[in-house]
GROMACS .gro file of C-alpha atoms in nm:
model
  299
    1MET     CA    1  15.770  33.841 -13.521
    2SER     CA    2  15.407  33.813 -13.383
    3MET     CA    3  15.295  33.472 -13.263
    4ARG     CA    4  14.961  33.333 -13.423
    5PRO     CA    5  14.635  33.464 -13.201
    6SER     CA    6  14.464  33.213 -12.991
    7ALA     CA    7  14.142  33.424 -13.055
    8LYS     CA    8  14.024  33.724 -13.256
    9GLY     CA    9  13.689  33.836 -13.295
   10THR     CA   10  13.467  34.159 -13.241
   11ILE     CA   11  13.205  34.202 -12.908
   12PRO     CA   12  12.930  34.446 -12.891
   13PHE     CA   13  12.988  34.763 -12.734
   14GLY     CA   14  12.651  34.944 -12.724
   15GLU     CA   15  12.496  34.911 -13.092
   16HIS     CA   16  12.888  34.888 -13.197
   17ARG     CA   17  13.139  34.647 -13.187
   18THR     CA   18  13.517  34.641 -13.082
   19TRP     CA   19  13.752  34.419 -13.271
   20TYR     CA   20  14.010  34.238 -13.076
   21ARG     CA   21  14.276  33.971 -13.090
   22ILE     CA   22  14.409  33.752 -12.856
   23THR     CA   23  14.750  33.566 -12.841
   24GLY     CA   24  14.819  33.300 -12.550
   25GLU     CA   25  14.505  33.153 -12.355
   26VAL     CA   26  14.307  33.355 -12.112
   27GLY     CA   27  14.222  33.166 -11.788
   28SER     CA   28  14.577  33.032 -11.782
   29GLY     CA   29  14.674  33.151 -11.445
   30LYS     CA   30  14.832  33.466 -11.527
   31PRO     CA   31  14.666  33.828 -11.615
   32ALA     CA   32  14.581  33.928 -11.946
   33LEU     CA   33  14.819  34.205 -12.083
   34VAL     CA   34  14.564  34.495 -12.275
   35LEU     CA   35  14.730  34.659 -12.513
   36LEU     CA   36  14.586  35.051 -12.590
   37HIS     CA   37  14.724  35.210 -12.878
   38GLY     CA   38  14.801  35.548 -12.921
   39GLY     CA   39  14.654  35.830 -13.158
   40PRO     CA   40  14.365  35.850 -13.014
   41GLY     CA   41  14.263  35.780 -13.357
   42SER     CA   42  14.550  35.482 -13.399
   43THR     CA   43  14.497  35.134 -13.485
   44HIS     CA   44  14.624  34.778 -13.266
   45ASP     CA   45  14.855  34.701 -13.592
   46TYR     CA   46  15.169  34.928 -13.467
   47LEU     CA   47  15.203  34.726 -13.135
   48LEU     CA   48  15.133  34.352 -13.301
   49SER     CA   49  15.515  34.301 -13.197
   50MET     CA   50  15.420  34.234 -12.823
   51ALA     CA   51  15.227  33.905 -12.914
   52GLY     CA   52  15.517  33.764 -12.873
   53LEU     CA   53  15.506  33.874 -12.444
   54ALA     CA   54  15.253  33.603 -12.451
   55ASP     CA   55  15.545  33.309 -12.445
   56SER     CA   56  15.617  33.486 -12.049
   57GLY     CA   57  15.228  33.301 -12.031
   58PHE     CA   58  15.032  33.633 -11.986
   59PRO     CA   59  14.794  33.617 -12.261
   60VAL     CA   60  14.833  33.970 -12.491
   61VAL     CA   61  14.489  34.152 -12.551
   62HIS     CA   62  14.530  34.352 -12.863
   63TYR     CA   63  14.229  34.566 -12.940
   64ASP     CA   64  14.124  34.847 -13.200
   65GLN     CA   65  13.950  35.166 -12.997
   66ILE     CA   66  13.602  35.262 -13.151
   67GLY     CA   67  13.616  35.480 -13.484
   68ASN     CA   68  13.962  35.323 -13.635
   69GLY     CA   69  14.060  34.962 -13.748
   70GLY     CA   70  13.842  34.671 -13.700
   71SER     CA   71  13.602  34.835 -13.460
   72THR     CA   72  13.271  35.041 -13.587
   73HIS     CA   73  13.400  35.298 -13.753
   74LEU     CA   74  13.142  35.649 -13.739
   75PRO     CA   75  13.262  35.892 -13.954
   76ASP     CA   76  12.942  36.116 -13.925
   77ARG     CA   77  12.978  36.175 -13.561
   78GLY     CA   78  13.035  36.504 -13.415
   79ALA     CA   79  13.296  36.624 -13.120
   80ASP     CA   80  13.078  36.552 -12.856
   81PHE     CA   81  13.061  36.213 -12.976
   82TRP     CA   82  13.435  36.127 -12.896
   83THR     CA   83  13.471  36.181 -12.539
   84VAL     CA   84  13.690  36.006 -12.344
   85ARG     CA   85  13.443  35.864 -12.138
   86LEU     CA   86  13.324  35.675 -12.441
   87PHE     CA   87  13.699  35.513 -12.452
   88LEU     CA   88  13.688  35.431 -12.124
   89ASP     CA   89  13.331  35.226 -12.124
   90GLN     CA   90  13.465  35.090 -12.433
   91LEU     CA   91  13.762  34.946 -12.202
   92ASP     CA   92  13.524  34.824 -11.925
   93GLY     CA   93  13.290  34.671 -12.211
   94LEU     CA   94  13.592  34.462 -12.368
   95LEU     CA   95  13.760  34.370 -12.022
   96GLN     CA   96  13.369  34.210 -11.929
   97GLY     CA   97  13.310  34.064 -12.263
   98LEU     CA   98  13.652  33.920 -12.239
   99GLY     CA   99  13.588  33.759 -11.899
  100ILE     CA  100  13.956  33.913 -11.794
  101ALA     CA  101  13.776  34.264 -11.567
  102ASP     CA  102  13.943  34.021 -11.297
  103ASP     CA  103  14.287  33.976 -11.359
  104TYR     CA  104  14.440  34.195 -11.584
  105VAL     CA  105  14.757  34.432 -11.664
  106LEU     CA  106  14.724  34.762 -11.877
  107PHE     CA  107  14.986  34.862 -12.126
  108GLY     CA  108  14.906  35.209 -12.286
  109HIS     CA  109  15.096  35.373 -12.553
  110SER     CA  110  15.074  35.759 -12.587
  111TRP     CA  111  14.765  35.855 -12.567
  112GLY     CA  112  14.652  35.488 -12.484
  113GLY     CA  113  14.905  35.558 -12.174
  114MET     CA  114  14.689  35.850 -12.016
  115LEU     CA  115  14.389  35.604 -12.106
  116ALA     CA  116  14.529  35.334 -11.867
  117ALA     CA  117  14.638  35.612 -11.598
  118ARG     CA  118  14.287  35.759 -11.591
  119HIS     CA  119  14.099  35.386 -11.563
  120ALA     CA  120  14.322  35.267 -11.332
  121ALA     CA  121  14.298  35.558 -11.085
  122ASP     CA  122  13.925  35.445 -11.075
  123ARG     CA  123  14.075  35.172 -10.896
  124PRO     CA  124  13.891  34.860 -11.060
  125ALA     CA  125  13.941  34.557 -10.818
  126GLY     CA  126  14.078  34.323 -11.099
  127LEU     CA  127  14.410  34.556 -11.238
  128ARG     CA  128  14.690  34.398 -11.089
  129GLY     CA  129  15.007  34.668 -11.255
  130LEU     CA  130  14.994  34.959 -11.512
  131VAL     CA  131  15.259  35.032 -11.871
  132ILE     CA  132  15.237  35.399 -11.941
  133ALA     CA  133  15.470  35.394 -12.216
  134ASN     CA  134  15.567  35.722 -12.414
  135SER     CA  135  15.309  35.940 -12.234
  136PRO     CA  136  15.218  36.280 -12.139
  137ALA     CA  137  14.995  36.316 -11.813
  138SER     CA  138  14.875  36.616 -11.944
  139TYR     CA  139  14.833  36.768 -12.306
  140PRO     CA  140  14.894  37.152 -12.237
  141LEU     CA  141  15.243  37.016 -12.074
  142TRP     CA  142  15.304  36.825 -12.394
  143LEU     CA  143  15.180  37.135 -12.612
  144GLN     CA  144  15.430  37.347 -12.418
  145GLU     CA  145  15.737  37.034 -12.490
  146MET     CA  146  15.629  37.112 -12.823
  147GLU     CA  147  15.781  37.472 -12.855
  148GLY     CA  148  16.093  37.356 -12.771
  149LEU     CA  149  16.091  37.005 -12.984
  150ARG     CA  150  15.968  37.239 -13.273
  151ALA     CA  151  16.236  37.475 -13.253
  152GLN     CA  152  16.535  37.182 -13.254
  153LEU     CA  153  16.402  37.064 -13.622
  154PRO     CA  154  16.580  37.178 -13.909
  155PRO     CA  155  16.620  37.530 -14.048
  156GLY     CA  156  16.319  37.630 -14.193
  157VAL     CA  157  16.087  37.293 -14.136
  158ASP     CA  158  15.872  37.504 -13.858
  159GLU     CA  159  15.854  37.813 -14.075
  160VAL     CA  160  15.665  37.557 -14.292
  161LEU     CA  161  15.470  37.400 -14.030
  162ARG     CA  162  15.341  37.754 -13.881
  163ARG     CA  163  15.290  37.860 -14.214
  164HIS     CA  164  15.004  37.604 -14.309
  165GLU     CA  165  14.899  37.628 -13.986
  166THR     CA  166  14.822  37.947 -13.967
  167ALA     CA  167  14.675  37.926 -14.276
  168GLY     CA  168  14.438  37.606 -14.271
  169THR     CA  169  14.621  37.412 -14.477
  170THR     CA  170  14.741  37.144 -14.331
  171ASP     CA  171  14.586  36.898 -14.564
  172SER     CA  172  14.908  37.026 -14.829
  173GLU     CA  173  15.151  36.789 -14.923
  174GLU     CA  174  15.445  37.055 -14.789
  175TYR     CA  175  15.284  37.058 -14.463
  176ALA     CA  176  15.292  36.625 -14.446
  177ALA     CA  177  15.641  36.630 -14.556
  178ALA     CA  178  15.744  36.876 -14.320
  179VAL     CA  179  15.539  36.682 -14.046
  180GLN     CA  180  15.764  36.335 -14.181
  181VAL     CA  181  16.065  36.512 -14.075
  182PHE     CA  182  15.924  36.555 -13.684
  183LEU     CA  183  15.834  36.188 -13.673
  184GLU     CA  184  16.133  36.044 -13.809
  185LYS     CA  185  16.288  36.207 -13.538
  186HIS     CA  186  16.091  36.222 -13.237
  187VAL     CA  187  15.840  35.905 -13.288
  188CYS     CA  188  15.948  35.632 -13.449
  189ARG     CA  189  16.368  35.675 -13.597
  190VAL     CA  190  16.374  35.307 -13.751
  191LYS     CA  191  16.435  35.337 -14.150
  192PRO     CA  192  16.210  35.254 -14.312
  193TRP     CA  193  15.906  35.198 -14.084
  194PRO     CA  194  15.806  34.881 -14.028
  195ARG     CA  195  15.551  34.698 -14.165
  196ASP     CA  196  15.294  34.714 -13.861
  197TYR     CA  197  15.398  35.070 -13.799
  198MET     CA  198  15.289  35.169 -14.159
  199ALA     CA  199  14.975  34.943 -14.139
  200THR     CA  200  14.869  35.191 -13.861
  201HIS     CA  201  15.002  35.476 -14.050
  202TYR     CA  202  14.756  35.394 -14.382
  203GLU     CA  203  14.472  35.310 -14.156
  204VAL     CA  204  14.451  35.684 -13.961
  205TYR     CA  205  14.490  35.789 -14.330
  206ASN     CA  206  14.180  35.651 -14.428
  207ASP     CA  207  13.978  35.736 -14.141
  208PRO     CA  208  14.123  36.032 -14.027
  209THR     CA  209  13.783  36.112 -13.779
  210VAL     CA  210  13.897  36.066 -13.426
  211TYR     CA  211  14.243  36.187 -13.427
  212LEU     CA  212  14.159  36.482 -13.644
  213THR     CA  213  13.858  36.549 -13.400
  214MET     CA  214  14.030  36.489 -13.036
  215ASN     CA  215  14.391  36.592 -13.111
  216GLY     CA  216  14.430  36.786 -13.446
  217PRO     CA  217  14.605  36.782 -13.757
  218SER     CA  218  14.957  36.688 -13.605
  219GLU     CA  219  15.154  36.565 -13.320
  220PHE     CA  220  15.235  36.939 -13.233
  221HIS     CA  221  14.895  37.114 -13.364
  222VAL     CA  222  14.650  36.994 -13.087
  223ILE     CA  223  14.367  37.184 -13.156
  224GLY     CA  224  14.100  36.912 -13.087
  225THR     CA  225  13.899  36.833 -12.784
  226LEU     CA  226  14.140  36.672 -12.586
  227ARG     CA  227  14.403  37.020 -12.561
  228ASP     CA  228  14.304  37.095 -12.228
  229TRP     CA  229  14.243  36.756 -12.098
  230SER     CA  230  14.527  36.615 -11.804
  231VAL     CA  231  14.549  36.321 -11.586
  232VAL     CA  232  14.797  36.488 -11.327
  233ASP     CA  233  14.491  36.503 -11.092
  234ARG     CA  234  14.414  36.160 -11.078
  235CYS     CA  235  14.785  36.002 -11.093
  236PRO     CA  236  14.777  35.970 -10.708
  237ASP     CA  237  14.466  35.756 -10.693
  238ILE     CA  238  14.671  35.502 -10.882
  239ALA     CA  239  14.714  35.217 -10.652
  240VAL     CA  240  14.856  34.909 -10.836
  241PRO     CA  241  15.231  34.899 -10.957
  242THR     CA  242  15.330  35.112 -11.236
  243LEU     CA  243  15.586  35.094 -11.505
  244LEU     CA  244  15.667  35.423 -11.688
  245LEU     CA  245  15.865  35.377 -12.025
  246SER     CA  246  16.044  35.691 -12.252
  247GLY     CA  247  16.277  35.761 -12.498
  248ARG     CA  248  16.587  35.966 -12.506
  249TYR     CA  249  16.419  36.142 -12.850
  250ASP     CA  250  16.088  36.069 -12.747
  251GLU     CA  251  15.817  36.350 -12.811
  252ALA     CA  252  15.691  36.304 -12.500
  253THR     CA  253  15.936  36.432 -12.325
  254PRO     CA  254  16.059  36.414 -11.959
  255ALA     CA  255  15.920  36.705 -11.841
  256THR     CA  256  15.561  36.552 -11.982
  257VAL     CA  257  15.654  36.237 -11.826
  258GLN     CA  258  15.757  36.366 -11.489
  259PRO     CA  259  15.367  36.435 -11.322
  260PHE     CA  260  15.341  36.045 -11.332
  261HIS     CA  261  15.660  35.960 -11.133
  262ASP     CA  262  15.604  36.249 -10.862
  263LEU     CA  263  15.258  36.158 -10.808
  264ILE     CA  264  15.191  35.784 -10.911
  265PRO     CA  265  15.277  35.585 -10.542
  266ASP     CA  266  15.448  35.292 -10.649
  267VAL     CA  267  15.613  35.359 -10.955
  268ARG     CA  268  15.956  35.331 -11.177
  269TRP     CA  269  16.084  35.475 -11.474
  270GLU     CA  270  16.292  35.318 -11.778
  271VAL     CA  271  16.453  35.546 -12.015
  272PHE     CA  272  16.523  35.369 -12.344
  273GLU     CA  273  16.834  35.551 -12.469
  274HIS     CA  274  16.856  35.423 -12.859
  275SER     CA  275  16.487  35.501 -12.853
  276SER     CA  276  16.197  35.806 -12.980
  277HIS     CA  277  15.852  35.733 -12.913
  278SER     CA  278  15.864  35.374 -13.004
  279PRO     CA  279  16.093  35.165 -12.814
  280HIS     CA  280  15.876  34.847 -12.881
  281ILE     CA  281  16.007  34.859 -13.247
  282GLU     CA  282  16.331  35.079 -13.231
  283GLU     CA  283  16.472  34.848 -12.915
  284PRO     CA  284  16.270  34.600 -12.887
  285GLU     CA  285  16.517  34.354 -12.710
  286ARG     CA  286  16.573  34.554 -12.441
  287PHE     CA  287  16.201  34.668 -12.483
  288GLY     CA  288  16.116  34.297 -12.391
  289GLU     CA  289  16.329  34.203 -12.107
  290VAL     CA  290  16.200  34.528 -11.929
  291MET     CA  291  15.837  34.452 -11.986
  292ARG     CA  292  15.948  34.042 -11.880
  293ASP     CA  293  16.117  34.153 -11.591
  294PHE     CA  294  15.777  34.367 -11.486
  295LEU     CA  295  15.565  34.132 -11.592
  296ALA     CA  296  15.736  33.877 -11.357
  297LYS     CA  297  15.740  34.083 -11.069
  298LEU     CA  298  15.373  34.124 -11.085
  299ALA     CA  299  15.332  33.727 -11.084
   0.00000   0.00000   0.00000
């Protein structure tokens, strides 16, 4: 169960606003744990269960990235607006605005893990540790691996997907149904999907601007602005203790995570044997143990 927030609200980000939620007390002596959700274009909702980590004394900060959830929506902005730099700047603004820039830990999930890695590579003075969860180190690598995962889908599914991708009809119900087969195998294997997870799903559906622009119409058809983006070249610059998490059935396959393991100097990698892309939902008890252990060692 998610714990009640001790604070929530919005802070300015340029002419826009960043929505945030804090569980636990900032300034209580332990670094704040800041959670970067995936997408890009997702929301904090599916990570709400992580508020429970506040019971280990680390205040937990959820926020919505610009363009989604409780933060400012900008459906009329073009591709040139939605850059990695925009999201890095928003994160910096959040850390400064909440007064936690001198003492914090980052947890980034999926795209959020790449974003967190890129932030960490600049060696901010207040960063104490980094968790990169279910994230690829590069989109070209991700796309390469997706070919293998698609080929292993039940007979006929990939054929339906490719037909719609070729025809440009990825907004059709048939495409959505075929995508669902992939999601239930490689993104979240819990059935039915929990309420928090569904909440994020609905948010993306209601305003898919960021996801469609930066990613594309589905997890494996990445034709957006991030299709060539990679953080591999910056991994050696990460100077804090780093924990890698991935699931045995993860869409972020071992090959996509390997560069983090090979190139980040102080790193360890935990694989969740019964999870795909969402171990915090799929194996919550072990996930909690692994996270608390990592945080305790940082403290």
